[in-house]
């Protein structure tokens, strides 16, 4: 019995093993068959049936109910395609004052890629980069080496659903890809992070529409993202955005390039060239510019003006208030004068809005224009460029509603002493319109590829800026690309016409457009360099420089500053402040609207103090300043030179007089009684300025000049002069107000910070600071004995701070209650 059972058990196990092997083998064959390349392909007309709605562009998109298929011709494999993604609508309550984005039209990403067929019936999407370039294709050429070392990133892999043999094209399904966060369509990862957006909510995201244009394919998608209610919160709140995405096929025929030159202020696409330098690599660039080609080359080559084959067309948003449209158009079209210098007539056109043009403008990534944004912002706009050549493909300018208020305050404060038409709470349409025209000319410079030339103003003399006849023929601003819009140096007695108080396109701007857009004979690089040399030899080459972002305290070259005027910061500062002194007492009256509050006066006062601070900063940059004159080896003279010590001392004298002597003209009790403002904001300006004058970067530049053997402003002499002004009361026992006492404490506090930070430094600055602090201790001791009350306590406090800063961790003497009895 046991034997039979064992035999039966063995037979059952054998059968089960056999069945399992058979099932496993069958399953393996089935899975292999399902993954077979040919088994996954469907007949084209079965997949793309007569029910499909087709959107035609340089490639096709077929919509079948809620599914989307893309058909890519084989001729487009390897061709560069650019996706441009902008906001169509922003989630309600998402936008913040300091947020990175939040308005319709805001650029949220752009990506360059190409299609390529891969193994296993796959269509691959790979990124494309032109940051490193080589053209030598010989056996040992650098191009082959670059290709071996640089792999193109694989962004996505699509299964091929069908092929169309008649058109030699490939079909893939896009539905799932477009309905999820991806690398090509939507927010860049950086922007998502800065906006605090979390994961995408797929069940509340969908494809809204598709449109085909001849040169680009447009997708409109709705996407919902979770965002924490507050930083670190686990509670999520949904935000829904409408995203407009365009696919642009870049041209096969490349635009002719123009090599970038640091002496001419053009934006550029940078790349590392592996061919030019036999000893290594070199960083080069192409300027960003529009494809500008004459419609009549023979006339153009003979020096006659020619219409361009394709002008730069700027569409105006239909949401812009109608009364501002002609002024915005005027500001843009002013640049046609500059293009005439380059040989082109009517290079720029403005398309006034209508229902049809506005919709096309917002949906076509090849169309440029001005978009209206009902809020505030600092972004002038952006350009989309071909990374291969720098060709500008699209430009968008922003017109924020709050720009009008900013322009009002700028003009009221800077021209209030010069133009009686500014003495009102609301400007006339004509005055505000003229301001808006100048402002849009400024913005348009960015759209043409120019970058801010903040140094150009240093080529203009104060005498010319105040000369009415000279201003009739010339712009007071060195370049419209600088942020200065108003002639704040003119004085009431100069009799300057209102039209000459506003910035306009300058001779420098016109020269730059001619250099960037005129067709040069071969070899182009030699011709463009010769133009720069000729202008330089005539003494006309304007300094080219872009001010660093942030406060002007970071400026190295004092000529490169946003919004300043003239070649003399000290004289300019005195003239600017003289005008502010005439405006300040009238702020309440000029900004008052019957039945309204005092907020406009409050805002105007804050802007006036900010402008006062800028005038001080322009002069402060002279101290420790270094002139940087960008030159090539075929130009004479130095590239770097130190600001003459006399100019630095004049700048310090100006600051002592206008900043550190309490500016009582800014003390406006009547205004303080009606607004939330007070004199503390002036004290903040003083203290921050003093802190920066004692910055180690400034002092190190003075050390460098002295070490270089130049007869510069020595750091010890500078500190002595600065402290003499800050502590001037010690010499004659003058009256000390609260502002002066706070300023002196600021000086000592900063000095102590420097002493402690450099206590172990091997720099000469450490020795200079210690000697200066010891000398200041003696002055505090010797001069303060005549003071009583709060002043005596103040100087006792300063002495203790200096002593602890010098000798810390030494403890105060326990048996000596008078700290002035011994000076170590």
mmCIF file of C-alpha atoms in Angstrom, residues 114 368 582 595:
data_model
loop_
_atom_site.group_PDB
_atom_site.id
_atom_site.type_symbol
_atom_site.label_atom_id
_atom_site.label_comp_id
_atom_site.label_asym_id
_atom_site.label_seq_id
_atom_site.Cartn_x
_atom_site.Cartn_y
_atom_site.Cartn_z
ATOM 1 C CA UNK A 114 15.779 66.329 -32.031
ATOM 2 C CA UNK A 368 6.759 89.079 -31.189
ATOM 3 C CA UNK A 582 13.125 121.868 -4.241
ATOM 4 C CA UNK A 595 -11.056 112.939 -0.910
#
